[in-house]
Short mmCIF file of C-alpha atoms in Angstrom, two decimals:
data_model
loop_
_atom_site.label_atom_id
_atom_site.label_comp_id
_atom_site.label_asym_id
_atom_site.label_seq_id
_atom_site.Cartn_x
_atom_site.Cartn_y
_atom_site.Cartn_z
CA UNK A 1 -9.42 -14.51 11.05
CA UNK A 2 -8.72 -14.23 7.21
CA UNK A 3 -6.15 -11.93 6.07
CA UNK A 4 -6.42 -9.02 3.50
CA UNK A 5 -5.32 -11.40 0.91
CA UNK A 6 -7.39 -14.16 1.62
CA UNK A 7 -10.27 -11.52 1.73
CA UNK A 8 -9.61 -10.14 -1.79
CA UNK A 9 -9.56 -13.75 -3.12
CA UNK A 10 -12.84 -15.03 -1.31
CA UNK A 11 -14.25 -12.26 -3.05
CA UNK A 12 -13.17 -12.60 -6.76
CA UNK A 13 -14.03 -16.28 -6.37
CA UNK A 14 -17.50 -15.20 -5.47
CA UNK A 15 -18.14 -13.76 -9.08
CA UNK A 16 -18.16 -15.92 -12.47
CA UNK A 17 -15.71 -15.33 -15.22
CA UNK A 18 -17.98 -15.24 -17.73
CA UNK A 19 -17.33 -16.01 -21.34
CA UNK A 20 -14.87 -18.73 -22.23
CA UNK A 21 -12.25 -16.56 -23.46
CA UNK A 22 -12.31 -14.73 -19.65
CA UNK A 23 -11.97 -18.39 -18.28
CA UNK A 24 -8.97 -19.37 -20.43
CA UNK A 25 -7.15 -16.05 -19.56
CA UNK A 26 -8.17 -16.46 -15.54
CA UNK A 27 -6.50 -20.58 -15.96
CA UNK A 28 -3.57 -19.70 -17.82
CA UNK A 29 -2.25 -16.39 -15.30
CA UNK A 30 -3.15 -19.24 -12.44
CA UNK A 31 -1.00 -22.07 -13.48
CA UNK A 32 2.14 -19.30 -14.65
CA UNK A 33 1.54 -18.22 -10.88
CA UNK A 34 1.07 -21.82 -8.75
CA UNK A 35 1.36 -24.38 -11.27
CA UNK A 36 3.76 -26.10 -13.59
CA UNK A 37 3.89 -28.08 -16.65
CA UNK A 38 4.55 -31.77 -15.79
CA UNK A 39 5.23 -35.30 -17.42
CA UNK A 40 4.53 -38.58 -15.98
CA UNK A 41 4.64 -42.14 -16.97
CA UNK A 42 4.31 -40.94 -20.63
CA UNK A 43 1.31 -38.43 -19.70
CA UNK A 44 1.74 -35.33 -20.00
CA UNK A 45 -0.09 -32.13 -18.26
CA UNK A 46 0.11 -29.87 -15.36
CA UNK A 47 0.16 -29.67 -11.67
CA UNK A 48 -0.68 -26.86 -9.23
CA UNK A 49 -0.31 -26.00 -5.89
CA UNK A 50 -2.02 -23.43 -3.97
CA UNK A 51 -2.86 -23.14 0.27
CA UNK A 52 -6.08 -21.36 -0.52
CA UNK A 53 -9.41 -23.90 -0.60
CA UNK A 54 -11.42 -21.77 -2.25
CA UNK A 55 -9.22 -21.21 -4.77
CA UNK A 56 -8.77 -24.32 -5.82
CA UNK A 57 -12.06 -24.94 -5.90
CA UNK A 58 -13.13 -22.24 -7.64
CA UNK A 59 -10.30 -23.65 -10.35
CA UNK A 60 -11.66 -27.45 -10.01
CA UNK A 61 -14.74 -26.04 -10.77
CA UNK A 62 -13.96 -24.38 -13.91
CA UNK A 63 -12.23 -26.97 -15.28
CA UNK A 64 -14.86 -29.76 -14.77
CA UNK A 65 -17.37 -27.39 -15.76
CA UNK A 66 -16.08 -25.69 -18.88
CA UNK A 67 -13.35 -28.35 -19.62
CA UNK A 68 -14.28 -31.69 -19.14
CA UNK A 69 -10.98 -32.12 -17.02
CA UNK A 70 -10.68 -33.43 -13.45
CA UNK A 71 -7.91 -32.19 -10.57
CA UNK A 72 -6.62 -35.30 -8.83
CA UNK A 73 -5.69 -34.40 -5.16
CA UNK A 74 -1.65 -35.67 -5.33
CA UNK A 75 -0.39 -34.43 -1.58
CA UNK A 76 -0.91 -32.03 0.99
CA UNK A 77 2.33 -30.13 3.13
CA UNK A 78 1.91 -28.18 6.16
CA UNK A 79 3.60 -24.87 5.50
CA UNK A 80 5.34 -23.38 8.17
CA UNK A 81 5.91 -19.53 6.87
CA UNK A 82 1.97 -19.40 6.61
CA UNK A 83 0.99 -21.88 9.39
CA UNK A 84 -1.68 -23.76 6.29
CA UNK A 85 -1.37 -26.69 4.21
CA UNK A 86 0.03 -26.77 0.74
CA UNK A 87 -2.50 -28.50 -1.60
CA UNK A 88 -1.19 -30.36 -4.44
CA UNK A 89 -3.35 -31.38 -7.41
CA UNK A 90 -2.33 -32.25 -11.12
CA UNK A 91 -3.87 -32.97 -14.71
CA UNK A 92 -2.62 -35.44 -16.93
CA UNK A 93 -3.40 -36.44 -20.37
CA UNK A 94 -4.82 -35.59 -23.91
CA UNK A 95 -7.12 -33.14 -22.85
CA UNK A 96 -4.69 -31.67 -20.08
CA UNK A 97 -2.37 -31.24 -22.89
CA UNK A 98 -4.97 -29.38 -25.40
CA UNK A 99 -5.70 -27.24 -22.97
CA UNK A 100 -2.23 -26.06 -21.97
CA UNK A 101 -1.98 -24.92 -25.97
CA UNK A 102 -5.13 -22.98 -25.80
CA UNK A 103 -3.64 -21.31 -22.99
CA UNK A 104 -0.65 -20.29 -24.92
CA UNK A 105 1.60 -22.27 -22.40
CA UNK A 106 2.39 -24.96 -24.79
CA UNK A 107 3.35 -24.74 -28.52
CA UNK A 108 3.90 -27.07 -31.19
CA UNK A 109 6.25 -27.01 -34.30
CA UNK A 110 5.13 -29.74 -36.30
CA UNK A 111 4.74 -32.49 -33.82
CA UNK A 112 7.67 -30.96 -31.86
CA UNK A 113 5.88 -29.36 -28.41
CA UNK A 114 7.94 -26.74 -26.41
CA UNK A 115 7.09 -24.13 -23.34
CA UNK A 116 6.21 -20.78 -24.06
CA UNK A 117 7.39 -18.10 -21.32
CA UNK A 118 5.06 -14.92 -21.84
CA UNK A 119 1.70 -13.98 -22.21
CA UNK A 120 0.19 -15.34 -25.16
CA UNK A 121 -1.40 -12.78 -27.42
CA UNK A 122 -4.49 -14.86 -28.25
CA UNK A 123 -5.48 -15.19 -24.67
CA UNK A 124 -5.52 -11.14 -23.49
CA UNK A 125 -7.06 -10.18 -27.34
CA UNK A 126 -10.18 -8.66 -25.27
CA UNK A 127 -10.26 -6.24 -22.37
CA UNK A 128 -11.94 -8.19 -20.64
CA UNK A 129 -9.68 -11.31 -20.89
CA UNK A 130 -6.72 -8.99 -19.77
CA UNK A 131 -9.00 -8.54 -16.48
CA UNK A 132 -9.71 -11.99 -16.01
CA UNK A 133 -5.97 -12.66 -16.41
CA UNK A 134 -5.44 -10.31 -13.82
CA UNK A 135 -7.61 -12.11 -11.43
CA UNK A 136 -6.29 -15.31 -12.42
CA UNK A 137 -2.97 -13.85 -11.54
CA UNK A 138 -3.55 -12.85 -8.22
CA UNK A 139 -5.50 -15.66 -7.62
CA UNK A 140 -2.40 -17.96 -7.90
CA UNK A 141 0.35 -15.84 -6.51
CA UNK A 142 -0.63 -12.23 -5.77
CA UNK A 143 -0.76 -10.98 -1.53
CA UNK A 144 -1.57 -7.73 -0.20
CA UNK A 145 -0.78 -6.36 3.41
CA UNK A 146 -2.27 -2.59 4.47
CA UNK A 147 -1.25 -0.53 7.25
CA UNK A 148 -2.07 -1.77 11.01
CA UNK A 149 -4.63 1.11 11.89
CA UNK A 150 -2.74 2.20 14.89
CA UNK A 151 -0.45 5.69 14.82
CA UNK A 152 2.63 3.89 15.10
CA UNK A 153 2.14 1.35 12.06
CA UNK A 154 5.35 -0.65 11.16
CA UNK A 155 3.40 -1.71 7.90
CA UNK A 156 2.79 -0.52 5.08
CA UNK A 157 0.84 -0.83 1.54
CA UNK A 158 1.90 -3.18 -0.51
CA UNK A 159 1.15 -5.38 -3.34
CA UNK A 160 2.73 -8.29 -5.78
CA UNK A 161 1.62 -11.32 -7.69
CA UNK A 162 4.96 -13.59 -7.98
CA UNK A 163 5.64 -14.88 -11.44
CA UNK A 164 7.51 -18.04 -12.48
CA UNK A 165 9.68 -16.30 -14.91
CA UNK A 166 10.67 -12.91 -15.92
CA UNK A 167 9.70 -13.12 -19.37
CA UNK A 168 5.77 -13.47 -18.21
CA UNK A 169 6.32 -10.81 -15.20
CA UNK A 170 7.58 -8.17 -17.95
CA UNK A 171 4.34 -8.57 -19.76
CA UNK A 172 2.66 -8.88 -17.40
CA UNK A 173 3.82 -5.20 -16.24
CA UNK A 174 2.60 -4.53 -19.91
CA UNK A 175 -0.63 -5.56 -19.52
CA UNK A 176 -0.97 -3.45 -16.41
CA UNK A 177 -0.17 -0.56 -18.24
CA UNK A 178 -3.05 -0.85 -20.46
CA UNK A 179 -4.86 -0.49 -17.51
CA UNK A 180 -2.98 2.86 -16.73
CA UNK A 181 -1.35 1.17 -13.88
CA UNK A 182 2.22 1.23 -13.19
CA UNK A 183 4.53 -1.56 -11.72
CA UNK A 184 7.83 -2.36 -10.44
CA UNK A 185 9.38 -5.76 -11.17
CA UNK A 186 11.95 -7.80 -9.09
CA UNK A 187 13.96 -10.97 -9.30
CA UNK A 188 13.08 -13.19 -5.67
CA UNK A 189 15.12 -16.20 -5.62
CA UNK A 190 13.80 -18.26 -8.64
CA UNK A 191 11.16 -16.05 -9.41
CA UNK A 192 10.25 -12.47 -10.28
CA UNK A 193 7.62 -10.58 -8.82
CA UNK A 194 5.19 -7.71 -9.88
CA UNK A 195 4.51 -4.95 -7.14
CA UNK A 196 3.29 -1.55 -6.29
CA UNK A 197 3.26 0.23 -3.16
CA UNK A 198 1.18 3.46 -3.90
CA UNK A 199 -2.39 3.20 -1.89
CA UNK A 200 -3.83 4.82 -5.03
CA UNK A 201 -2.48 2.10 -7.43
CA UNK A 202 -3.90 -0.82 -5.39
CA UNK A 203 -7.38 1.00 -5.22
CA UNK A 204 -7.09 0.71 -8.96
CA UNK A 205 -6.26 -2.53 -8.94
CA UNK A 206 -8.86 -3.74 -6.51
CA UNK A 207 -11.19 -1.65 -8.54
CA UNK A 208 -9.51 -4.39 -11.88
CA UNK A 209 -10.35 -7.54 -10.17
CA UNK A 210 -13.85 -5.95 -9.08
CA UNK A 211 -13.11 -6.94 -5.17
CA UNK A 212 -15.91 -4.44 -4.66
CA UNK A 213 -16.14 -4.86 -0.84
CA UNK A 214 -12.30 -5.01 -0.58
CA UNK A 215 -11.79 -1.94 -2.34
CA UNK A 216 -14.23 0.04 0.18
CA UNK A 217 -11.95 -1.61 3.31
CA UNK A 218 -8.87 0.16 1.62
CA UNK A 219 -10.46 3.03 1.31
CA UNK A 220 -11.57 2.98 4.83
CA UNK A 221 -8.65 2.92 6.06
CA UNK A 222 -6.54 5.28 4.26
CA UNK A 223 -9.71 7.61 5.14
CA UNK A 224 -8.79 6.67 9.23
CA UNK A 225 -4.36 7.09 8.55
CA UNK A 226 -5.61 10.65 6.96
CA UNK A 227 -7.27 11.02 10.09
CA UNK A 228 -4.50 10.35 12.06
CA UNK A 229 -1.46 11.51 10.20
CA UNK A 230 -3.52 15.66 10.03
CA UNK A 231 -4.16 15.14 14.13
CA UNK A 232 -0.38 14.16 14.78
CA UNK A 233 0.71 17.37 12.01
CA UNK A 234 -1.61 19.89 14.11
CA UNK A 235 -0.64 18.12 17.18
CA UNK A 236 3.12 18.69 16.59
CA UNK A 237 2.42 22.01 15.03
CA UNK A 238 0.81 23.06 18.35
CA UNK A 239 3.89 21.63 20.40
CA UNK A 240 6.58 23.28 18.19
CA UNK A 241 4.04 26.89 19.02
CA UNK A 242 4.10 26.15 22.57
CA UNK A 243 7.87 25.33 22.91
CA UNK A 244 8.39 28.61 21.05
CA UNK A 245 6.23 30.85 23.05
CA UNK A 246 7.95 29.39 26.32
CA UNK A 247 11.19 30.27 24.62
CA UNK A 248 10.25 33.15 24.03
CA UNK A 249 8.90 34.17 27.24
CA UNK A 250 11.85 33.26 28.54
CA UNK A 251 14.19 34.90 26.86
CA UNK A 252 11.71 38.50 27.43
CA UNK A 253 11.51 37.87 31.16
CA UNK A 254 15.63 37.55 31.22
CA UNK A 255 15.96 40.64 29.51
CA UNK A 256 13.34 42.76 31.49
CA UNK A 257 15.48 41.59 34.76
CA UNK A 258 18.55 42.52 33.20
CA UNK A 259 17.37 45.76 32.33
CA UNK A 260 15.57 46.06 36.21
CA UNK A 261 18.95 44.90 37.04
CA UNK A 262 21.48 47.65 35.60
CA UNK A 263 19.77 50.90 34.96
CA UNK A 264 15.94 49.81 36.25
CA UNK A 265 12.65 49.36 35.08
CA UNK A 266 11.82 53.09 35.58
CA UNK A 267 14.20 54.64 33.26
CA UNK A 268 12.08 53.08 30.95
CA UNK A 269 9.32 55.42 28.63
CA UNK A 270 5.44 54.48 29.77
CA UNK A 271 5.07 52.56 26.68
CA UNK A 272 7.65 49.69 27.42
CA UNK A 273 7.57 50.22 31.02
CA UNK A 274 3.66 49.20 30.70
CA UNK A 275 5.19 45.98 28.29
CA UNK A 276 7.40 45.03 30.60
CA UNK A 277 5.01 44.98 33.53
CA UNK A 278 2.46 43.46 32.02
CA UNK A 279 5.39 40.40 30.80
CA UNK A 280 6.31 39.98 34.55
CA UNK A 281 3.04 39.66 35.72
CA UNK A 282 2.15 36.75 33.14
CA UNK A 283 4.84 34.85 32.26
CA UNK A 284 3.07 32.30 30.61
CA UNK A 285 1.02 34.50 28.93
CA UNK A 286 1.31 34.68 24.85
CA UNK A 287 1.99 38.13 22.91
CA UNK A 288 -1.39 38.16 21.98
CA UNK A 289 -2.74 37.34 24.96
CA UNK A 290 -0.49 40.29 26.54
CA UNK A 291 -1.76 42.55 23.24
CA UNK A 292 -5.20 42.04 24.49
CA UNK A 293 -4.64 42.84 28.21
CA UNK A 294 -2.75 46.11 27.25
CA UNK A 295 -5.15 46.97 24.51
CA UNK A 296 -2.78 47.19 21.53
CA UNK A 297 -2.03 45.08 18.52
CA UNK A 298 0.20 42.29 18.29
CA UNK A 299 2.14 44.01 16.07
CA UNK A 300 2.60 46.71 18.70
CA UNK A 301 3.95 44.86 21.37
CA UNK A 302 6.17 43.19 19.15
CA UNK A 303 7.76 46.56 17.78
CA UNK A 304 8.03 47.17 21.80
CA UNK A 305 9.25 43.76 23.03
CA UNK A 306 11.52 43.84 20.45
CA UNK A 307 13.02 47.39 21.66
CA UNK A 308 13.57 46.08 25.24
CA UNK A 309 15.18 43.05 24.03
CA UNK A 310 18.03 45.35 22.29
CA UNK A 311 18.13 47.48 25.43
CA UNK A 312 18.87 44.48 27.27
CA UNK A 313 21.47 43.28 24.55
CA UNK A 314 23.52 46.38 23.96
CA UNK A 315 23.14 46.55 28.24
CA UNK A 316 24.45 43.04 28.65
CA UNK A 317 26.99 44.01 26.79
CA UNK A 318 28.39 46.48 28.96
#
């Protein structure tokens, strides 16, 4: 059974990128999330690594397809935190290495060639590239866990994509913003992750990578934990009523006794002689319910109860 990540995922990769520009955003936030910049035997390129088949597909594709470049299968780990294999595949060469530039990853100063470790500017220019960088980013190290739908949920909402670096995290937090959306960021280890928490935010965000069908499952469910969280409120509202009506009751039914017990129930005018009667005949009964049977307000035979209760007191007392 797929997780909520995995679900989010098979759904972006279910819906092209588009123009060119969208693709180059999508590859670059990929590779700064599960890949790395690599040299071997004088060839230089990149190499990614990602548990998720359709992602990498979806990737392969892409670059075949728009690129001309090919993703050689290099090793495959069983991972045991998620219980899947670890895919490995890498990119060598020219082309690899003309591509990592027009993702901003790469520079070059003359025919010196370093690592660049933000966003570039020329690859989130459009708002739509800055969505398809999103996706991109998700796609190579974003998760998202919801709420088990049961009362007593241990869970809660959360989501993060897991940079490789801080500098790329922080704008990454920037780009979010132009989205009105609003992250935290965290160093993890070796890396620094992007996360919110707020069911509202991740409905935007699902709403950003267009995970359509997703989006309606979140919203499902924080529909159902409404649900549940007003039942338990009125449910412990009516409790707390009950406990104090009994506690109440109580504490009426002691005071009529002592009362019957010192100078009795009869030296007591009709009015609150009637009150207390009618208390020791029902003493489960609620003041309203005891309002009703005596045909007064509740009001009333609060004003009254109230009286016998400081009868009681100042007799107590004595």
């Amino acid at each position: 059974m797929q997780n909520f990540t995995e679900e989010i995922k098979n759904e972006i990769t279910k819906i092209p990128l588009g123009d060119k520009c969208c693709k180059l955003a999508a590859l670059s936030a990929f590779i700064r999330t599960s890949g790395s910049v690599i040299s071997k035997q004088g060839k230089f390129g990149f190499e990614i690594i990602t548990e998720n088949e359709g992602t990498a597909e979806y990737f392969s594709d892409l670059l075949e397809e728009e690129f001309g470049l090919h993703l050689n299968v290099t090793g495959a780990k069983f991972d045991i935190l998620s219980g899947r294999d670890k895919l490995t595949f890498e990119c060598l060469g020219e082309q690899a290495e003309k591509l990592l530039a027009d993702l901003g990853i790469v520079k070059y100063n003359g025919e010196e060639r370093y690592l660049t470790f933000g966003i570039g500017e020329r690859v989130i220019e459009k708002d739509c590239c800055k969505a398809a960088y999103i996706k991109g980013a998700f796609l190579g190290g974003g998760s998202c866990t919801l709420p088990e739908e049961g009362a007593l949920s241990r869970t809660g909402y959360h989501f993060e994509i897991v940079f490789s670096n801080k500098i790329v995290a922080s704008d990454f937090c920037e780009l979010l913003c132009s989205f009105e959306i609003l992250a935290k960021l965290v160093a993890r280890k070796d890396s620094a992750v992007v996360y919110v928490k707020s069911k509202e935010v991740i409905s935007d965000l699902l709403h950003v990578l267009t995970a359509d069908d997703c989006l309606a499952k979140l919203n499902k469910l924080v529909e159902l934990k409404d649900r549940t969280n007003n039942a338990n409120r009125v449910n412990n509202c009516s409790v707390s009523n009950i406990d104090k009506t009994v506690t109440a009751s109580v504490n009426q039914v002691r005071a009529i006794e002592i009362i019957a017990g010192t100078v009795g129930l009869q030296s007591l005018d009709k009015l609150l002689f009637d009150v207390a009667e009618a208390r020791l005949a029902d003493k489960n009964a609620s003041m309203q319910e005891l309002a009703d049977r005596l045909s007064i307000s509740k009001s009333c035979i609060n004003h009254r109860m109230r009286k016998i209760l400081e009868l009681a007191k100042s007799l107590d007392k004595d």
